[in-house]
Coordinates of C-alpha atoms in Angstrom, one line a residue:
X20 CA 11.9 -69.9 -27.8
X21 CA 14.1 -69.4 -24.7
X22 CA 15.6 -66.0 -26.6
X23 CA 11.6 -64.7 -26.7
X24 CA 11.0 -65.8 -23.5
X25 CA 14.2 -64.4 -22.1
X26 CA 13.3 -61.3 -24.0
X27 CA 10.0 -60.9 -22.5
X28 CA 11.2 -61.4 -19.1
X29 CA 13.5 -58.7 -19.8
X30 CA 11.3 -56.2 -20.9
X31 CA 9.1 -56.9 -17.5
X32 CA 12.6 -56.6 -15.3
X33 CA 13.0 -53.1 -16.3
X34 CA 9.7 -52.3 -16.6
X35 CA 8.9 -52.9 -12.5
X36 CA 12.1 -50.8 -11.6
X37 CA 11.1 -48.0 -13.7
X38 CA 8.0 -48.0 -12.2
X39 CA 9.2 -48.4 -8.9
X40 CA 11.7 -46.0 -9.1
X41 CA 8.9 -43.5 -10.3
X42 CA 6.2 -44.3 -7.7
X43 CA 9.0 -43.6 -4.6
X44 CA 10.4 -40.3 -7.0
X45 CA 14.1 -41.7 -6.9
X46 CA 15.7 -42.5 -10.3
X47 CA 19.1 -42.8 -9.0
X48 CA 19.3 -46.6 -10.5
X49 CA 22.2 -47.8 -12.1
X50 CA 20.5 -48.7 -15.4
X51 CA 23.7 -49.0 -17.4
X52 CA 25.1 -51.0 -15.3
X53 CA 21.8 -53.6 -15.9
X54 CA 22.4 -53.5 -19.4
X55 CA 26.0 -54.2 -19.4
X56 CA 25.4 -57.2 -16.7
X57 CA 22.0 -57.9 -19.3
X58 CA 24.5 -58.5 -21.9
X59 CA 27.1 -59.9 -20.4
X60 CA 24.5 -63.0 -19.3
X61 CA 23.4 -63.1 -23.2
X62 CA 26.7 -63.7 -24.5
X63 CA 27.3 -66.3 -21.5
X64 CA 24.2 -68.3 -22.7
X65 CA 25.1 -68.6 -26.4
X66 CA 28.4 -70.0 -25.4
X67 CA 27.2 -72.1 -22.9
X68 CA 24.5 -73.1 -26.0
X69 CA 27.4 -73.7 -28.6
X70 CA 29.2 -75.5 -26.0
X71 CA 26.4 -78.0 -25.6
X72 CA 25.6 -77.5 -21.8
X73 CA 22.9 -78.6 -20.1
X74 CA 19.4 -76.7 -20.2
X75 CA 19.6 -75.2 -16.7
X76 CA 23.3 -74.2 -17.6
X77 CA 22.7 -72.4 -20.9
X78 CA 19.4 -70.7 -19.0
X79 CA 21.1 -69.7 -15.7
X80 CA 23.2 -67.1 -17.0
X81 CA 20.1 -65.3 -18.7
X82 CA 18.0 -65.9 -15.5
X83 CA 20.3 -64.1 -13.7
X84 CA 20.6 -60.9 -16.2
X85 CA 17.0 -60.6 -16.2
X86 CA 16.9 -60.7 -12.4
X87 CA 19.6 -58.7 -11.3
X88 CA 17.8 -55.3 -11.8
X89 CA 14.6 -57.2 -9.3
X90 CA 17.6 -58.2 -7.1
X91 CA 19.6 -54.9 -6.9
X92 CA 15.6 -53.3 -6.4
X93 CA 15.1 -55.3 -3.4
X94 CA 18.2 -55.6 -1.3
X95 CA 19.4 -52.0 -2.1
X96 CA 16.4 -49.9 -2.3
X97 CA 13.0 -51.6 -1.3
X98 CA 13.8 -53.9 2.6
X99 CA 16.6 -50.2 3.8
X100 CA 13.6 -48.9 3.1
X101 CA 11.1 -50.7 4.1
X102 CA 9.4 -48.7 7.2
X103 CA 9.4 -45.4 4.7
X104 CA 7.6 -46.5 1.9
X105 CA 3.5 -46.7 2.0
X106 CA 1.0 -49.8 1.7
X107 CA 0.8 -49.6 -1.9
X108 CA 5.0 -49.6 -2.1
X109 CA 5.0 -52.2 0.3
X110 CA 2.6 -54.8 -2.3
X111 CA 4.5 -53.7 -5.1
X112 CA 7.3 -54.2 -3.6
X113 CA 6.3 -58.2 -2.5
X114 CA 5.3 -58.3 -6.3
X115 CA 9.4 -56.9 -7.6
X116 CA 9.9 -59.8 -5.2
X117 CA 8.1 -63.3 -5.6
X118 CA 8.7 -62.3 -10.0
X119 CA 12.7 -61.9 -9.2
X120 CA 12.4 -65.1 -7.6
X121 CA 9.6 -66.5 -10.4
X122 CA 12.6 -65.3 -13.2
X123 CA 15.4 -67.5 -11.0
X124 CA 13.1 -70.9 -11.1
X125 CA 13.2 -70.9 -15.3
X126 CA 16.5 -72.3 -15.3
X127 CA 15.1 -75.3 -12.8
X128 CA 11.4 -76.2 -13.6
X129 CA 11.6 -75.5 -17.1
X130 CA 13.6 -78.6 -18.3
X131 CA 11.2 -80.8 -16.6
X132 CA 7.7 -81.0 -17.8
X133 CA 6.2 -81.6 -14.0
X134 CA 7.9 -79.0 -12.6
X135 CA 7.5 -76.9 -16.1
X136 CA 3.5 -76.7 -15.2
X137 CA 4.4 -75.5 -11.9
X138 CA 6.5 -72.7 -13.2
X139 CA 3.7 -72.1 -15.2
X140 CA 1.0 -71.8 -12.7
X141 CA 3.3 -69.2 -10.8
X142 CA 3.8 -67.3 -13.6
X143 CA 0.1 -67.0 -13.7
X144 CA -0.8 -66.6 -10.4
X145 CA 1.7 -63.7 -10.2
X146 CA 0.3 -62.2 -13.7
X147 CA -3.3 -62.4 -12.3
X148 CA -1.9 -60.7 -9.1
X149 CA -0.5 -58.3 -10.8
X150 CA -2.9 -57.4 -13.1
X151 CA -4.9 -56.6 -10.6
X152 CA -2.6 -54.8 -8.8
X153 CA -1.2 -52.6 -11.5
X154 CA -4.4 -50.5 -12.5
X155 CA -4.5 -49.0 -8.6
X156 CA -0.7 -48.5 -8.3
X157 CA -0.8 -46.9 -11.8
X158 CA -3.9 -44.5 -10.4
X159 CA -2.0 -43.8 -7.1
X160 CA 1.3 -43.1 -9.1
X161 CA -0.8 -40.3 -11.1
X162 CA -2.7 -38.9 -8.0
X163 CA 0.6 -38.6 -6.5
X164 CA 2.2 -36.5 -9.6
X165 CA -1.0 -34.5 -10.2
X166 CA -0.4 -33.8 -6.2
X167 CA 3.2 -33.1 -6.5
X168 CA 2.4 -30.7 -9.8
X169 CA -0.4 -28.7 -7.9
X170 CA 2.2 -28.5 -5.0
X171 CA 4.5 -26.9 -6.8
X172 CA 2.1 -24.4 -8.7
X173 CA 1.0 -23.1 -5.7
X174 CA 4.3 -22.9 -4.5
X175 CA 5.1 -20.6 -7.2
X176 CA 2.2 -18.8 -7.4
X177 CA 2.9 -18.4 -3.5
X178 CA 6.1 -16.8 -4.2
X179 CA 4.5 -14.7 -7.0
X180 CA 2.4 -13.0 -4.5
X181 CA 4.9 -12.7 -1.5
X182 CA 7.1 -10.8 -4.2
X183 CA 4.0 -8.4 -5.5
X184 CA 3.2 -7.9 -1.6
X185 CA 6.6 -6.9 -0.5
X186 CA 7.1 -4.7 -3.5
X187 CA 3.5 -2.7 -2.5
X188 CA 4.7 -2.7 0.7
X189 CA 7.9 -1.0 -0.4
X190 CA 6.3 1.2 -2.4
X191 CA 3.9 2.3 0.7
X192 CA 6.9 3.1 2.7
X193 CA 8.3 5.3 -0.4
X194 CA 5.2 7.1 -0.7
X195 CA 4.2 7.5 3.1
X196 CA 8.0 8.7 3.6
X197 CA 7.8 11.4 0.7
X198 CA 4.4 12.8 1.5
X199 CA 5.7 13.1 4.6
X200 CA 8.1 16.4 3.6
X201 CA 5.4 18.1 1.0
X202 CA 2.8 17.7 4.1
X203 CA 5.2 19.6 6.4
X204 CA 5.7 22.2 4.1
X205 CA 2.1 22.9 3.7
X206 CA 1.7 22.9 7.7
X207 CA 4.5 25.2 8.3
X208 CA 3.1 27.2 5.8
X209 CA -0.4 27.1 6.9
X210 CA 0.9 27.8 10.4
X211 CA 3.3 31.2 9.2
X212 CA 0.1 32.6 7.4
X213 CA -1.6 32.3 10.4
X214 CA 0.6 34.8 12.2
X215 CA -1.0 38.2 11.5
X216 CA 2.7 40.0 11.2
X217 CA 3.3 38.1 8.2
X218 CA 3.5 40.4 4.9
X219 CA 1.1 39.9 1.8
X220 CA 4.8 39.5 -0.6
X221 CA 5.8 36.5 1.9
X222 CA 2.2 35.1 2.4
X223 CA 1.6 35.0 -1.8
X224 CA 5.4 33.2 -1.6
X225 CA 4.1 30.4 1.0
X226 CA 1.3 30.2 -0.8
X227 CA 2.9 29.5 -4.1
X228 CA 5.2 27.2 -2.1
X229 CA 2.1 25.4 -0.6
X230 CA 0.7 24.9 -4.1
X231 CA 3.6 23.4 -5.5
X232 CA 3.7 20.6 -2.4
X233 CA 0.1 20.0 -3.4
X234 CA 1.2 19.1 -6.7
X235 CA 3.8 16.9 -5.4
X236 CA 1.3 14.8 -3.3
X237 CA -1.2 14.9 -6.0
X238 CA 1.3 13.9 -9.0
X239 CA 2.1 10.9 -6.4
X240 CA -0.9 9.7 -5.5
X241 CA -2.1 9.7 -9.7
X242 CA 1.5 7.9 -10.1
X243 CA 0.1 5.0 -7.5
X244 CA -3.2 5.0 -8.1
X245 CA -2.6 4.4 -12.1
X246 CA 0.6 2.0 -11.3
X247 CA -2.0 -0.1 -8.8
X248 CA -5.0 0.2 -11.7
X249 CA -2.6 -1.4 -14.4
X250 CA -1.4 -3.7 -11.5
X251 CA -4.5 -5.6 -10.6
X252 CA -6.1 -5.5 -14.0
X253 CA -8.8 -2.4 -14.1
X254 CA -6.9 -0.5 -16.7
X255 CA -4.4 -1.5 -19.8
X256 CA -1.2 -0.4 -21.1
X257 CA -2.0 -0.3 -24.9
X258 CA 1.0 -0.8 -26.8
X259 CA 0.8 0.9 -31.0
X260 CA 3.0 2.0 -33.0
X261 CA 4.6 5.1 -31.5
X262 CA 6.9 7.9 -34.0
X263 CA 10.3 7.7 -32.5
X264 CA 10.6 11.5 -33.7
X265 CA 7.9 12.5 -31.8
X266 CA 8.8 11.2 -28.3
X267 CA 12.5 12.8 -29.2
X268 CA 10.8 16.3 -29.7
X269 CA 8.2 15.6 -26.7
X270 CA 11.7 15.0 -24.1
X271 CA 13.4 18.4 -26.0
X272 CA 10.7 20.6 -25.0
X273 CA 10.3 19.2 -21.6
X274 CA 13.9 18.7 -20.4
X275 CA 15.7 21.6 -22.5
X276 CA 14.8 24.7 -19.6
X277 CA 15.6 22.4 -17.0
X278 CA 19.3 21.4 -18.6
X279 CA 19.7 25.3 -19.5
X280 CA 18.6 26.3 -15.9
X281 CA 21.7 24.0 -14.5
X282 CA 23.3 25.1 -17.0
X283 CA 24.0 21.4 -18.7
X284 CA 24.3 21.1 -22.5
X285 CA 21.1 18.8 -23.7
X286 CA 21.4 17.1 -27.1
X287 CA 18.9 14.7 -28.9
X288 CA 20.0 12.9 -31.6
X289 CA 17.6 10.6 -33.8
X290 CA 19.8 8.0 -35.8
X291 CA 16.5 6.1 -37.3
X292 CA 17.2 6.2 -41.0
X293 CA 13.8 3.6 -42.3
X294 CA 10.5 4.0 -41.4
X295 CA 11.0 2.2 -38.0
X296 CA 8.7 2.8 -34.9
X297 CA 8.5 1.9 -31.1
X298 CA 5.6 -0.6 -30.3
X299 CA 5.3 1.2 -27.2
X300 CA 2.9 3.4 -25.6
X301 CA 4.0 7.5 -26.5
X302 CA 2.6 8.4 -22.9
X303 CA 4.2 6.1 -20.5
X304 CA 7.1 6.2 -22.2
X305 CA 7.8 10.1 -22.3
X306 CA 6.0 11.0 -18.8
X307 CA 6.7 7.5 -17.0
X308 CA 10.0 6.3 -18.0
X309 CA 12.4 8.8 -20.3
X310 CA 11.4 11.6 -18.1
X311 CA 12.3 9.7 -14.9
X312 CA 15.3 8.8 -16.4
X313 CA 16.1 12.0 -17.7
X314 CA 15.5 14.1 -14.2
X315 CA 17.8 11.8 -12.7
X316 CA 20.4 12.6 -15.3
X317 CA 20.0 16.2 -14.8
X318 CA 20.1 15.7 -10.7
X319 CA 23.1 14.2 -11.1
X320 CA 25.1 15.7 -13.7
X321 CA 27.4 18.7 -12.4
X322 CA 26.8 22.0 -14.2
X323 CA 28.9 22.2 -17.6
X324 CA 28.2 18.3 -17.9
X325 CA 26.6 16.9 -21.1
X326 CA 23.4 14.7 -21.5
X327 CA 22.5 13.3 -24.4
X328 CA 19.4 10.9 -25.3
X329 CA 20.1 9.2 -28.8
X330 CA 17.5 6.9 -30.9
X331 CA 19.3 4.1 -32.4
X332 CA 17.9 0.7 -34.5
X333 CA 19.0 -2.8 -33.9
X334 CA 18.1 -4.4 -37.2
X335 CA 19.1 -8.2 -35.7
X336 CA 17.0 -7.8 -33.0
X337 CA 14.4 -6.0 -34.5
X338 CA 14.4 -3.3 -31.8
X339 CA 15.1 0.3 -31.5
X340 CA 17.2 1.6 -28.3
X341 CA 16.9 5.0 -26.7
X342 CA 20.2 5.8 -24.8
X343 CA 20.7 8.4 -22.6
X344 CA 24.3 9.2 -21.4
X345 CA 25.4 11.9 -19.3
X346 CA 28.9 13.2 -17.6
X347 CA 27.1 12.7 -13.9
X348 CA 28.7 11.5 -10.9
X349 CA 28.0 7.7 -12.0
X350 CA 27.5 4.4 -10.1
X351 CA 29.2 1.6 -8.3
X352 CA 28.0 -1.9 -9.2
X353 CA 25.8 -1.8 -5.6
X354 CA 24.5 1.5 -6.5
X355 CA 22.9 -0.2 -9.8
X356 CA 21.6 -3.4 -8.4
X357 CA 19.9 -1.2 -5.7
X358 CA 18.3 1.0 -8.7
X359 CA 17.3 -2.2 -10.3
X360 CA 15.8 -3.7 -7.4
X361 CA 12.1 -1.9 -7.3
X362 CA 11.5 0.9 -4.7
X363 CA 14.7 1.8 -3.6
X364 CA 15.1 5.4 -2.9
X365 CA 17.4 7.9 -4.5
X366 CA 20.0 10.8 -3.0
X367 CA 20.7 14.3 -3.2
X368 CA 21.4 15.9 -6.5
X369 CA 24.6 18.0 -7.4
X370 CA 22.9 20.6 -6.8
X371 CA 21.3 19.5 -3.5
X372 CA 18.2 18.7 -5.2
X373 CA 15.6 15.8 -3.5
X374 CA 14.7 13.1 -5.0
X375 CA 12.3 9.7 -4.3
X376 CA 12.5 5.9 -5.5
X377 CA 8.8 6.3 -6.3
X378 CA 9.7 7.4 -9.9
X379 CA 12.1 4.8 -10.4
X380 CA 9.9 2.4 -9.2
X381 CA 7.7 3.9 -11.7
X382 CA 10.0 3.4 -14.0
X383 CA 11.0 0.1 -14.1
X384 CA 7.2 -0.7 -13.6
X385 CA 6.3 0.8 -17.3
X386 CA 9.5 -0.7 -19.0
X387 CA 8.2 -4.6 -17.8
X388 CA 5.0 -3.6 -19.4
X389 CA 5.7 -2.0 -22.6
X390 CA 8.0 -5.1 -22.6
X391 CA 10.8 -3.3 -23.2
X392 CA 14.6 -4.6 -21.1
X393 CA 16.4 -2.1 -19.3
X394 CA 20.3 -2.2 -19.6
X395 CA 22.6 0.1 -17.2
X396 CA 26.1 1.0 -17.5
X397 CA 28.1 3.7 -15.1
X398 CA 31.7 5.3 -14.7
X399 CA 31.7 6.2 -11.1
X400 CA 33.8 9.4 -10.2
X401 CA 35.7 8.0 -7.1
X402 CA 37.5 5.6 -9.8
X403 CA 36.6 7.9 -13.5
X404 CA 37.7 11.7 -12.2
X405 CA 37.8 12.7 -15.7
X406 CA 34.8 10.6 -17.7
X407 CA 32.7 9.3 -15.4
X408 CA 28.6 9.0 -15.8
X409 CA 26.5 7.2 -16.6
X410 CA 24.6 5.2 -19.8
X411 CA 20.9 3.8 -19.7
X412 CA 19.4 2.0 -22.7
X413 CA 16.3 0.9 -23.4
X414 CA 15.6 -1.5 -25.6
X415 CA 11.6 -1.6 -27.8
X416 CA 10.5 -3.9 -30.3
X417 CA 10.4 -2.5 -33.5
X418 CA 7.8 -2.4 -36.5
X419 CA 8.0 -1.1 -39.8
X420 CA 4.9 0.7 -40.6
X421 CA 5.2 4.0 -42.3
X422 CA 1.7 4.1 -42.8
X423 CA 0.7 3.8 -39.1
X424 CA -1.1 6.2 -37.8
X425 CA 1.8 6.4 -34.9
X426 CA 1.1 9.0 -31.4

């Protein structure tokens, strides 16, 4: 009967720290140590039982196990603390109290019948109490977790939306900054054709000039407008299952005059061997993110340097990899974080040509939604004279689908 009762108590011990511990959000309690001093207590009262000790003997040691945990709660964690903790704490608290000192009297009143019906009548005054009690402590111990959980969502969506405003405000910078030049190109040639001893031959050459920084602006501006469409939801990148051959020949026709012009040696190798496609999007992919990646390659290759953009399948991942390496004038480690982080802008080619961060920004934009992972490794030239460049991979899930009707 003591072993049950014991037991019980026991179970109600540990069941107010926990509690207690959860309603003030500090679990640093020493529950190990309660069991060990738990059992230590048990194995004191069956020897003091085989022993043939007195009642209050053979009970003591398992009074104290039970109440240690209610002890070690009120002199270390609940009266330090007392002017921190709120009303509720405070009852609870009184409660952990007058039952550590409830579980001490067993030893005492039990043995005696008279005093027995007192111990009784505490226990049930402080079982009523705490009945009572338990149903509002329980509902403020919620309300205070579904606070704490709401806290931190909007902390994170807080964080969400300070990241998506800096990067627009990045990418406002990028695009204010490079409309700038195209803009002061059209003015200066607005203002030359003005001057009436200006030739027809150099005013059809502005002119063609002027064009050209119209279609910068323009191609910018669609870049945005389409990047900030996708962005807040009006438009969708649909992904399908996209022929790898056909984006291989799409980036040959586009990027083999440029490489020839600079006099670079283009190859395009497709290693597929099944019927494997991208899940992917054939537009982005080409115009947004291989050609992005591509002009950079070109920019910064020296002519007589090699680029080559290979299609390769990762059968354990279940994803096919587009690599493009070239013999550029590769990157330090800073260089690549800076690439990585959105917006950042680029520098002069080999050749002196410019360049923005609004197309890598694009870039990297497309790659998070076609769910694809970007991968970057570089040989810079100030520590590779002789085999530097740089390698870009791009990693899209695969699907095995020769029937598709791929784009």
């Amino acid at each position: 009967m003591m072993a049950l009762t014991m037991g019980f108590y026991t179970i109600c011990s540990y069941s107010l720290v926990k509690l207690y511990s959860y309603s003030v959000d500090d679990h640093n309690y020493p529950f190990k140590r309660f069991s060990y001093v738990f059992c230590f207590s048990f194995l004191a009262t069956i020897t003091a039982h085989e022993a043939g000790l007195s009642f209050t003997l053979i009970s003591l040691p398992m009074a104290l196990g039970v109440t240690y945990p209610l002890l070690y709660l009120s002199f270390q964690k609940i009266l330090p603390n007392w002017k921190k903790v709120d009303y509720f704490q405070k009852m609870f608290a009184i409660i952990i109290i007058l039952n550590s000192i409830h579980f001490l009297d067993y030893p005492f009143l039990r043995k005696n019948p008279d005093f027995a019906s007192i111990g009784f009548g505490l226990a049930f005054v402080f079982m009523f109490v705490f009945t009572i009690f338990l149903p509002a402590f329980v509902s403020k111990f919620l309300e205070k977790q579904n606070v704490h959980i709401l806290e931190e969502k909007v902390k994170l969506r807080t964080t969400e939306l300070n990241i998506l405003k800096n990067e627009k405000a990045q990418l406002v910078n990028i695009l204010c900054h490079d409309l700038a030049n195209p803009l002061m190109i059209i003015d200066m040639h607005i203002s030359n054709n003005l001057k009436k001893e200006e030739s027809c031959e150099k005013v059809l050459k502005t002119n063609k000039r002027t064009k050209f920084a119209i279609g910068q602006i323009k191609s910018m501006l669609n870049q945005v407008r389409q990047m900030a469409s996708v962005e807040d939801g009006k438009s969708n990148v649909e992904l399908s299952p996209t022929n790898p051959e056909l984006i291989l020949q799409a980036c040959r026709e586009l990027f083999t005059e440029r490489g020839d012009a600079k006099g670079l040696s283009l190859t395009f190798c497709n290693e597929i061997i099944t019927d494997s496609y991208f899940l992917s999007n054939h537009v982005i992919l080409v115009n947004e993110i291989l050609s992005n990646f591509l002009s950079n390659a070109i920019k910064f290759t020296r002519t007589g340097g090699s680029i080559a953009l290979s299609l390769e399948e990762c059968h354990k991942e279940e994803k096919i990899r587009i690599r493009i390496s070239d013999s550029g004038l590769g990157m330090n480690e800073n260089k690549i974080k800076a690439i990585l982080e959105k917006n950042k802008r680029t520098e002069l080619g080999t050749s002196g040509e410019k360049g923005t961060g609004l197309g890598l920004s694009v870039a990297l934009f497309y790659i998070d939604k076609i769910e694809g992972k970007l991968d970057i490794t570089s040989r810079p030239i100030e520590t590779n004279p002789n085999n530097s460049g740089t390698d870009i991979t791009i990693s899209i899930d695969r699907i095995i689908n020769s029937s598709a009707k791929a784009s």
